C-alpha cells in the first residue's frame, strides 16, 4: 500500500472515531447519565484511544501523559479528581447559594463542589462545552486507570512501596522539605513511567502558591478513585441534570445576552447608528483606540506595538486600569455578562472619541459615526447562538426595528497547519468538520493587508472542528494536503458564518451587503511535535498579530 493510501486510511479512521465520539456523547447526554469507565463509557474510551489526539499525547501508551494532563487540569475545576460524581447542570441558581464558584484557570465556567464526592459544572455555552468536558474527563479517567494498574499488587490486596509513601504524605498533609519532595518525585517517576525531569517539570507547572504540592494530590486522588473502581466496584458517574437536557439548543442564554445589549443601546440612544460588530478579546480594540491618549508618557517613548506589549505584561495592571478608566470616560460602555454566556461586551460610541490617532478619508457627522460593538470570544456552537440572537430585530416601544449592521469582524486564535505560533491566517471559506457544510465568503481582509508586520501570513480554507482537543496529525495532514487546502483549524468560524448568512441572505435581519472580515493568529501548530496547545500559551508572541489584525479592522471601519 502506498504512503498516500496509508495516510488516507488513517485519516478515514480518525474521521470515523470523531463521528463515533460525538454520536456517543449525544446518546449519553440524552440518556441522562453514564459511567465513564463502565460499559456505557466504552465507546467514548475506545474512540479516543483510536483517535489518539495530539493534545492528549501518549494516551494510548502505558505511561501517563503529563503535558495532556496539565492541559486538561487547567480546564477543569480544582478538586475534580477527588469526586466520584460529576453533575453537568444548567444555570440552576447555585450562585444564590452558599456554594462558592470554582472557575477553571483556562475555561470560563462556574463549577461548585457540593460535597467531598460531588462536583457540579454549569453548562451555559452550548453543546461544544459538553463535548469539551466529556473528552477531557474521558482522558483523565483513562490516565487514572494507568496509575491504578501500576500501583496495585495481587489484584488490589497490596500496593507498591512508592504508592504507600505518596498516600502517607497526601492523606496526612505532611510538611516536606526539598529533599523529601525530590524523593516523592522519584517515586512518582516509577508510578507514572516517566523520567525525573518530566515529573519535576509537571510538578512546577501545576504548583501554586496556595497548593505547592498540587501535582502530588492530583496523582494520588486519580489513582485512589481508579483503585476504588477496580477493586471495590465504586464506579465514577457523570450525570446531566434534567433542566440542562431540556434547555440545550434553545438559545436561552444567547437571547438574554443579546437583549441585554439591545437594551443598553436603546437606553443610550445608539440603536439607529451604523453598527460594526467585532468578535475579539476585551483589550485589543480598546487599547488600539484609547491607549496612546490614556498613557501619553508611556506611548511617547515607544514604537507602534511596544506600548501594547507593555500593557500585555502581567504586572501592568495599574496601566491597564488607567486605559479602561480613560476609555469609559470617552465613549466606551462595558457590559459585564450576567446572562451566563460568559461573553462580556464593550460598546464604543465613536462620536465621543478624539480621532487624532486615525486618518479618516471623510469626516462624518456625529449621528453617522459608527458604534463599535466588541464581543468576547464565543465557544464552539455558542458562536451561532449568540450571533443569531444579536442580529435579530430589536423590540422597542415603537415596535420592531432592524439594526444597521455594516460589518462583522471575527478575530481569534486558531491552530495553524503551515507556519508557527504567532503567524496569521486569512480564511476564504469555513468547512464544518464531520458534515458536508461549507461556507465560502468574500473576506474584506486580504493576505496583503496583514503583510509587513514581521509574521508570516497564509490564506485558504479553514476547518471549524468539533473540538480542538480531538484532532490528530493524520486527519489534519489530509485536510492540509488535499484539495480542501485547509490552512488552519478553529471552533467558531462556520457557526458565525451560518448565523451571518441566514440573517443577511435569507431572513433579511441585516443588510445582504454586510461586510465580513475573518482573521486568526496561530496559537499552536498541531502538526509539529511539541507545538500543540498542551505546550503552553503564546505569551508575548501573540501581541504583534493581535494588534496587526485589530489595526487593519479599525482602519477599514473608519475609512468606509
XYZ file of C-alpha atoms in Angstrom:
560
model
C 0.000 0.000 0.000
C 1.360 3.471 -0.921
C 2.094 6.139 1.683
C -0.774 8.256 0.323
C -3.234 5.359 0.693
C -1.971 4.684 4.231
C -2.388 8.344 5.199
C -5.878 8.395 3.704
C -6.864 5.237 5.613
C -5.642 6.721 8.881
C -7.481 9.972 8.162
C -10.664 7.989 7.478
C -10.218 6.021 10.715
C -9.768 9.302 12.596
C -12.874 10.790 10.986
C -14.897 7.698 11.943
C -13.537 7.890 15.509
C -14.623 11.533 15.824
C -18.083 10.724 14.458
C -18.449 7.852 16.947
C -17.324 10.125 19.787
C -19.975 12.704 19.020
C -22.779 10.242 18.368
C -21.891 8.512 21.643
C -21.749 11.794 23.598
C -25.144 12.881 22.263
C -26.614 9.488 23.132
C -25.216 9.598 26.676
C -26.460 13.170 27.087
C -29.996 12.143 26.059
C -29.787 9.144 28.400
C -29.033 11.458 31.340
C -26.105 9.653 32.977
C -23.288 7.184 32.365
C -20.272 5.548 34.000
C -17.136 6.668 32.105
C -15.120 3.535 32.900
C -18.090 1.180 32.670
C -19.830 -0.378 29.666
C -21.739 2.838 28.910
C -18.496 4.792 28.506
C -16.713 2.139 26.458
C -17.390 3.690 23.030
C -16.018 7.040 24.208
C -12.861 5.424 25.569
C -12.251 3.235 22.509
C -12.827 6.124 20.088
C -10.451 8.411 21.977
C -7.773 5.693 22.095
C -8.208 5.018 18.379
C -8.073 8.709 17.536
C -5.013 9.434 19.707
C -5.419 13.248 19.535
C -2.178 15.247 19.541
C -3.279 17.242 22.585
C -3.523 14.028 24.642
C -0.045 12.875 23.622
C 0.727 9.326 24.774
C -2.859 8.465 25.811
C -2.626 5.086 24.014
C 0.647 4.114 25.749
C 1.102 2.583 29.197
C 2.984 5.596 30.575
C 0.960 8.506 31.957
C 0.667 11.501 29.610
C 1.867 14.582 31.529
C 1.521 17.510 29.083
C -2.024 16.444 28.262
C -2.734 16.119 31.986
C -1.646 19.712 32.639
C -3.732 20.932 29.672
C -6.865 19.156 30.927
C -6.468 20.080 34.609
C -6.182 23.780 33.699
C -9.613 23.485 32.030
C -11.414 21.552 34.768
C -12.354 22.755 38.267
C -9.929 22.438 41.169
C -10.572 19.228 43.102
C -12.459 17.344 40.367
C -10.004 14.436 40.662
C -11.376 13.769 44.184
C -15.018 13.497 43.041
C -16.827 10.237 42.241
C -19.900 12.081 40.959
C -19.758 14.816 38.339
C -23.029 16.531 37.513
C -23.413 18.768 34.446
C -26.196 21.298 35.029
C -27.754 24.404 33.500
C -27.718 27.686 35.439
C -29.992 26.437 38.214
C -29.402 29.074 40.885
C -26.236 27.846 42.602
C -24.885 31.412 42.511
C -27.593 32.288 45.060
C -26.452 29.562 47.454
C -23.580 29.307 49.936
C -21.567 27.249 47.418
C -18.520 29.146 46.254
C -17.999 29.095 42.468
C -14.808 27.419 41.245
C -13.634 28.815 37.886
C -11.019 26.765 35.997
C -7.812 28.564 35.068
C -8.296 28.275 31.282
C -12.083 27.999 30.879
C -14.798 30.465 31.847
C -17.353 28.252 33.549
C -18.834 28.162 37.059
C -18.329 24.924 38.983
C -19.478 24.038 42.506
C -18.131 21.473 44.965
C -21.338 20.152 46.505
C -19.654 17.782 48.962
C -16.471 15.719 49.138
C -17.737 13.339 46.420
C -19.668 15.603 44.021
C -18.718 18.389 41.598
C -21.362 20.317 39.653
C -20.343 22.050 36.413
C -22.627 24.716 34.929
C -23.124 24.477 31.160
C -24.264 27.771 29.632
C -22.261 27.807 26.381
C -23.962 25.049 24.410
C -23.135 21.554 23.231
C -19.499 22.333 22.407
C -18.873 22.864 26.109
C -20.343 19.431 26.917
C -18.142 17.777 24.275
C -15.103 19.615 25.638
C -15.728 18.481 29.227
C -16.591 14.867 28.356
C -13.467 14.335 26.240
C -11.286 15.888 28.967
C -12.883 13.690 31.633
C -12.522 10.568 29.478
C -8.809 11.316 29.073
C -8.464 11.946 32.820
C -10.118 8.649 33.755
C -8.074 6.658 31.230
C -4.898 8.102 32.786
C -6.183 7.341 36.290
C -6.515 3.655 35.411
C -2.925 3.625 34.148
C -1.888 4.773 37.643
C -4.069 2.113 39.268
C -2.594 -0.585 37.059
C 0.969 0.377 38.008
C 0.488 0.575 41.804
C -1.766 -2.393 42.688
C -0.373 -5.833 43.509
C -2.194 -9.152 43.939
C -5.479 -7.847 42.489
C -5.559 -4.907 44.863
C -4.673 -6.783 48.028
C -1.372 -4.894 48.232
C 0.195 -1.742 46.819
C 3.676 -0.703 45.744
C 6.003 0.954 48.240
C 6.018 4.186 46.183
C 2.219 4.422 46.305
C 2.068 3.908 50.075
C 4.664 6.636 50.549
C 2.656 9.062 48.378
C -0.551 8.164 50.226
C 1.076 8.853 53.594
C 2.157 12.341 52.523
C -1.132 13.314 50.861
C -3.609 11.965 53.422
C -1.684 13.295 56.418
C -0.878 16.576 54.662
C 2.742 16.218 55.737
C 5.134 19.138 55.572
C 8.113 18.140 53.432
C 11.426 19.802 52.608
C 13.091 19.966 49.174
C 14.909 16.669 49.694
C 11.685 14.872 50.683
C 9.944 16.445 47.691
C 12.552 15.033 45.331
C 12.136 11.581 46.899
C 8.411 11.744 46.119
C 9.186 12.883 42.555
C 11.486 9.864 42.101
C 8.678 7.585 43.341
C 6.200 9.291 41.008
C 8.575 8.660 38.109
C 8.203 4.917 38.783
C 4.430 5.181 39.217
C 3.920 7.212 36.044
C 6.570 5.602 33.862
C 8.256 8.978 33.298
C 11.682 10.494 33.938
C 12.610 12.590 36.959
C 12.852 15.682 34.694
C 9.395 15.058 33.204
C 7.784 14.722 36.628
C 9.621 17.726 38.065
C 8.554 19.922 35.112
C 4.907 18.878 35.584
C 5.136 19.427 39.352
C 6.326 23.003 38.713
C 3.680 23.620 36.024
C 0.835 22.711 38.411
C 2.298 24.171 41.609
C 0.525 27.226 43.046
C 1.218 29.475 45.998
C -1.820 28.104 47.847
C -1.145 24.489 46.862
C 2.545 23.887 46.016
C 2.096 20.082 46.049
C -0.988 20.108 43.813
C 0.571 17.506 41.487
C 1.050 15.019 44.362
C -2.606 15.397 45.363
C -3.767 15.076 41.769
C -1.933 11.816 41.108
C -2.963 10.313 44.446
C -6.687 11.026 44.051
C -6.771 9.978 40.390
C -5.179 6.671 41.363
C -7.263 6.298 44.506
C -10.628 6.605 42.729
C -9.459 4.265 39.967
C -8.449 1.712 42.646
C -11.893 2.039 44.241
C -13.499 1.380 40.833
C -11.411 -1.677 40.023
C -11.034 -3.233 43.474
C -14.280 -2.210 45.180
C -16.600 -1.622 42.226
C -17.327 2.006 43.184
C -17.827 3.454 39.699
C -17.442 7.146 38.962
C -20.616 8.578 37.404
C -21.347 11.556 35.151
C -24.921 12.853 35.140
C -26.757 15.553 33.177
C -29.490 17.457 35.001
C -32.986 17.289 33.537
C -33.051 21.101 33.241
C -29.859 21.018 31.132
C -31.236 18.260 28.869
C -34.416 20.289 28.375
C -32.711 23.649 27.722
C -29.745 22.763 25.498
C -30.003 24.124 21.954
C -32.853 26.545 22.747
C -30.741 29.750 22.735
C -31.937 30.630 26.240
C -28.678 32.254 27.370
C -27.921 33.783 23.957
C -31.320 35.502 23.832
C -30.883 37.000 27.317
C -27.369 38.151 26.367
C -28.490 39.807 23.112
C -31.479 41.510 24.752
C -29.216 42.975 27.468
C -27.032 44.527 24.737
C -30.017 45.921 22.825
C -31.471 47.430 25.997
C -28.216 49.280 26.723
C -28.049 50.541 23.120
C -31.641 51.796 23.425
C -31.020 53.460 26.795
C -28.067 55.334 25.301
C -29.960 56.261 22.091
C -27.489 54.337 19.921
C -29.828 51.914 18.149
C -30.160 53.893 14.907
C -26.455 54.458 14.335
C -24.344 52.312 11.963
C -23.015 49.293 13.890
C -19.795 47.336 13.390
C -19.550 44.077 15.354
C -16.135 42.699 16.300
C -15.650 39.313 17.972
C -12.300 39.597 19.741
C -10.729 39.810 23.189
C -11.561 42.573 25.653
C -8.334 44.563 25.282
C -7.054 44.892 21.708
C -9.771 47.190 20.273
C -9.907 49.297 23.441
C -6.119 49.640 23.618
C -5.818 50.405 19.897
C -8.281 53.281 20.193
C -7.524 54.690 23.636
C -4.076 53.622 24.926
C -1.986 56.395 23.320
C -4.249 59.110 24.707
C -4.620 57.412 28.091
C -0.872 56.845 28.539
C 0.913 59.807 26.875
C 4.102 59.370 28.912
C 4.439 55.619 28.172
C 3.499 55.975 24.496
C 5.882 58.840 23.701
C 8.987 56.675 24.013
C 7.601 53.522 22.393
C 7.065 52.436 18.805
C 3.727 51.237 17.420
C 3.170 47.888 19.199
C 5.658 48.341 22.070
C 3.002 50.104 24.142
C 0.683 47.121 23.674
C 3.478 44.749 24.714
C 3.852 46.777 27.896
C 0.097 46.549 28.546
C 0.195 42.784 27.970
C 2.593 42.222 30.866
C 1.022 40.554 33.891
C 2.447 43.279 36.168
C 0.898 46.149 34.145
C -2.476 46.070 35.940
C -2.306 49.765 37.013
C -1.675 50.851 33.406
C -4.447 48.575 32.107
C -6.865 50.112 34.614
C -5.769 53.584 33.548
C -6.694 52.786 29.925
C -10.058 51.291 30.995
C -10.921 54.350 33.090
C -9.970 56.727 30.252
C -11.974 54.674 27.723
C -15.106 54.668 29.897
C -14.935 58.473 30.095
C -14.595 58.729 26.310
C -17.353 56.663 24.774
C -16.815 53.085 25.963
C -19.605 51.261 27.810
C -18.579 47.982 29.421
C -21.212 45.240 29.839
C -20.173 42.536 32.268
C -22.084 39.410 31.296
C -24.995 38.467 33.557
C -26.731 36.038 31.197
C -24.492 33.005 31.742
C -22.905 33.082 28.278
C -19.625 34.318 29.818
C -19.299 36.745 26.896
C -18.563 40.289 28.055
C -19.239 43.190 25.684
C -17.846 46.667 25.002
C -19.967 49.273 23.211
C -17.846 52.105 21.796
C -19.558 55.337 20.711
C -17.049 56.701 18.191
C -18.663 60.177 18.263
C -17.019 60.617 21.690
C -13.519 59.620 20.533
C -10.721 62.047 19.718
C -9.687 60.884 16.258
C -6.123 62.233 16.318
C -4.917 58.627 16.122
C -6.911 57.884 12.966
C -6.867 59.278 9.437
C -10.463 59.382 8.214
C -10.972 59.877 4.497
C -14.253 61.696 5.085
C -15.309 63.456 8.269
C -18.754 62.112 9.132
C -21.492 63.880 11.039
C -21.762 62.725 14.656
C -25.042 60.917 14.075
C -23.359 58.940 11.291
C -20.244 57.971 13.215
C -20.444 54.240 13.893
C -20.959 52.233 17.038
C -18.362 49.500 17.539
C -19.697 46.504 19.449
C -16.896 44.257 20.704
C -17.961 40.839 21.977
C -15.595 38.481 23.784
C -14.819 35.048 22.329
C -17.681 32.571 21.989
C -17.096 28.831 22.410
C -17.852 26.471 19.526
C -21.552 26.210 18.689
C -22.228 29.102 21.060
C -20.990 31.390 18.247
C -24.136 30.598 16.223
C -26.456 31.069 19.196
C -25.078 34.465 20.209
C -24.616 35.933 16.703
C -28.039 34.672 15.561
C -29.739 36.331 18.539
C -27.705 39.545 18.262
C -28.620 40.090 14.593
C -32.378 39.668 15.165
C -34.522 42.842 15.048
C -34.970 44.532 18.409
C -38.318 45.210 20.007
C -38.788 48.717 21.397
C -41.762 50.870 22.397
C -42.132 51.901 18.752
C -42.288 48.312 17.502
C -39.744 46.084 15.791
C -36.688 47.623 14.136
C -33.621 46.286 12.349
C -30.004 47.054 13.170
C -27.899 48.924 10.648
C -25.079 46.350 10.856
C -22.466 47.396 8.315
C -19.717 44.914 9.098
C -18.927 41.876 11.236
C -15.289 41.106 12.026
C -14.109 37.890 13.646
C -10.621 37.799 15.127
C -9.458 34.757 17.051
C -6.819 32.186 17.875
C -6.508 29.056 15.768
C -4.261 26.111 15.122
C -2.101 26.582 12.021
C -1.060 23.780 9.668
C 1.828 25.602 7.990
C 3.959 28.079 9.895
C 4.169 28.553 13.645
C 2.872 30.348 16.729
C 2.018 33.991 16.074
C 1.553 33.657 12.296
C -1.667 34.922 10.701
C -4.387 33.078 8.751
C -6.860 34.795 6.394
C -9.691 32.370 5.513
C -11.680 32.369 2.276
C -14.116 29.666 3.459
C -15.094 27.741 6.587
C -15.595 23.978 6.382
C -17.556 22.352 9.200
C -15.841 19.127 10.289
C -17.889 15.929 10.187
C -20.503 17.373 7.791
C -20.764 18.412 4.150
C -21.380 22.034 5.273
C -19.053 24.651 3.801
C -19.279 28.432 3.876
C -17.350 30.364 1.218
C -17.429 34.163 1.650
C -15.777 37.340 0.441
C -13.303 38.347 3.134
C -12.677 42.107 3.320
C -9.267 41.338 4.817
C -6.643 40.055 2.411
C -3.247 38.444 2.800
C -1.642 41.663 1.569
C -3.378 43.682 4.316
C -1.523 41.752 7.024
C 1.924 41.546 5.434
C 4.753 43.761 6.658
C 4.311 43.130 10.387
C 7.152 40.606 10.711
C 4.963 37.495 10.823
C 4.021 35.030 8.090
C 0.534 35.292 6.555
C -1.374 32.403 4.937
C -4.699 32.352 3.107
C -7.030 29.497 2.202
C -9.831 27.443 3.722
C -10.197 26.860 7.455
C -11.900 23.979 9.172
C -14.248 24.555 12.099
C -13.650 21.493 14.237
C -15.989 19.850 16.732
C -13.270 20.162 19.386
C -9.632 21.300 19.173
C -8.636 18.551 21.595
C -9.837 15.838 19.191
C -7.542 16.420 16.212
C -4.673 14.180 15.194
C -1.907 14.545 12.614
C -3.355 12.052 10.115
C -6.638 13.935 9.833
C -5.020 17.372 9.726
C -2.471 16.312 7.075
C -5.341 15.116 4.877
C -7.180 18.444 5.137
C -3.974 20.416 4.562
C -2.542 18.456 1.619
C -5.777 17.558 -0.202
C -7.736 19.926 -2.465
C -9.526 21.270 0.622
C -6.382 23.432 1.040
C -7.002 23.916 4.760
C -4.549 26.329 6.410
C -5.824 26.099 9.997
C -8.430 24.893 12.456
C -10.651 26.650 14.974
C -14.060 26.091 16.551
C -16.345 29.043 15.757
C -15.969 30.279 12.148
C -18.594 28.068 10.463
C -21.070 28.814 13.270
C -20.576 32.591 12.961
C -20.880 32.480 9.166
C -24.009 30.307 9.328
C -25.677 32.960 11.526
C -24.444 35.844 9.350
C -25.554 34.235 6.077
C -29.021 33.324 7.343
C -29.517 36.825 8.813
C -28.336 38.655 5.677
C -29.177 36.381 2.736
C -32.378 34.639 3.892
C -34.125 36.259 6.837
C -33.402 39.890 5.975
C -32.497 40.748 9.577
C -29.467 42.732 8.384
C -28.326 44.092 5.014
C -27.363 41.500 2.403
C -24.331 43.702 1.659
C -22.883 43.390 5.173
C -19.089 43.214 5.053
C -17.359 40.302 6.796
C -13.785 40.040 7.985
C -12.096 36.946 9.379
C -8.507 36.751 10.591
C -6.831 34.365 13.022
C -3.432 34.228 14.664
C -1.770 30.912 15.400
C -1.816 29.651 18.988
C -0.193 26.346 18.026
C 0.764 24.035 15.186
C -0.736 20.585 15.880
C 1.335 19.081 13.037
C 4.584 19.928 14.831
C 5.796 17.747 17.693
C 5.885 19.831 20.880
C 3.907 22.713 19.337
C 0.342 21.762 20.307
C -1.832 23.743 22.725
C -0.546 21.500 25.511
C 2.934 23.005 25.010
C 1.844 26.286 26.587
C 0.424 29.675 25.679
C 1.521 32.316 23.205
C 2.928 34.794 25.704
C 4.257 37.980 24.075
C 4.348 36.246 20.650
C 0.626 36.938 20.326
C 0.875 40.715 20.722
C 2.026 41.579 17.182
C -0.560 39.516 15.245
C -3.382 40.516 17.622
C -2.766 44.231 17.191
C -1.894 43.976 13.492
C -5.292 42.383 12.803
C -7.068 44.881 15.080
C -5.328 47.806 13.342
C -6.473 46.657 9.892
C -10.059 46.021 11.062
C -10.321 49.508 12.587
C -8.730 51.154 9.543
C -11.346 49.547 7.295
C -14.187 50.541 9.629
C -13.054 54.168 9.807
C -12.180 54.532 6.121
C -15.524 53.201 4.914
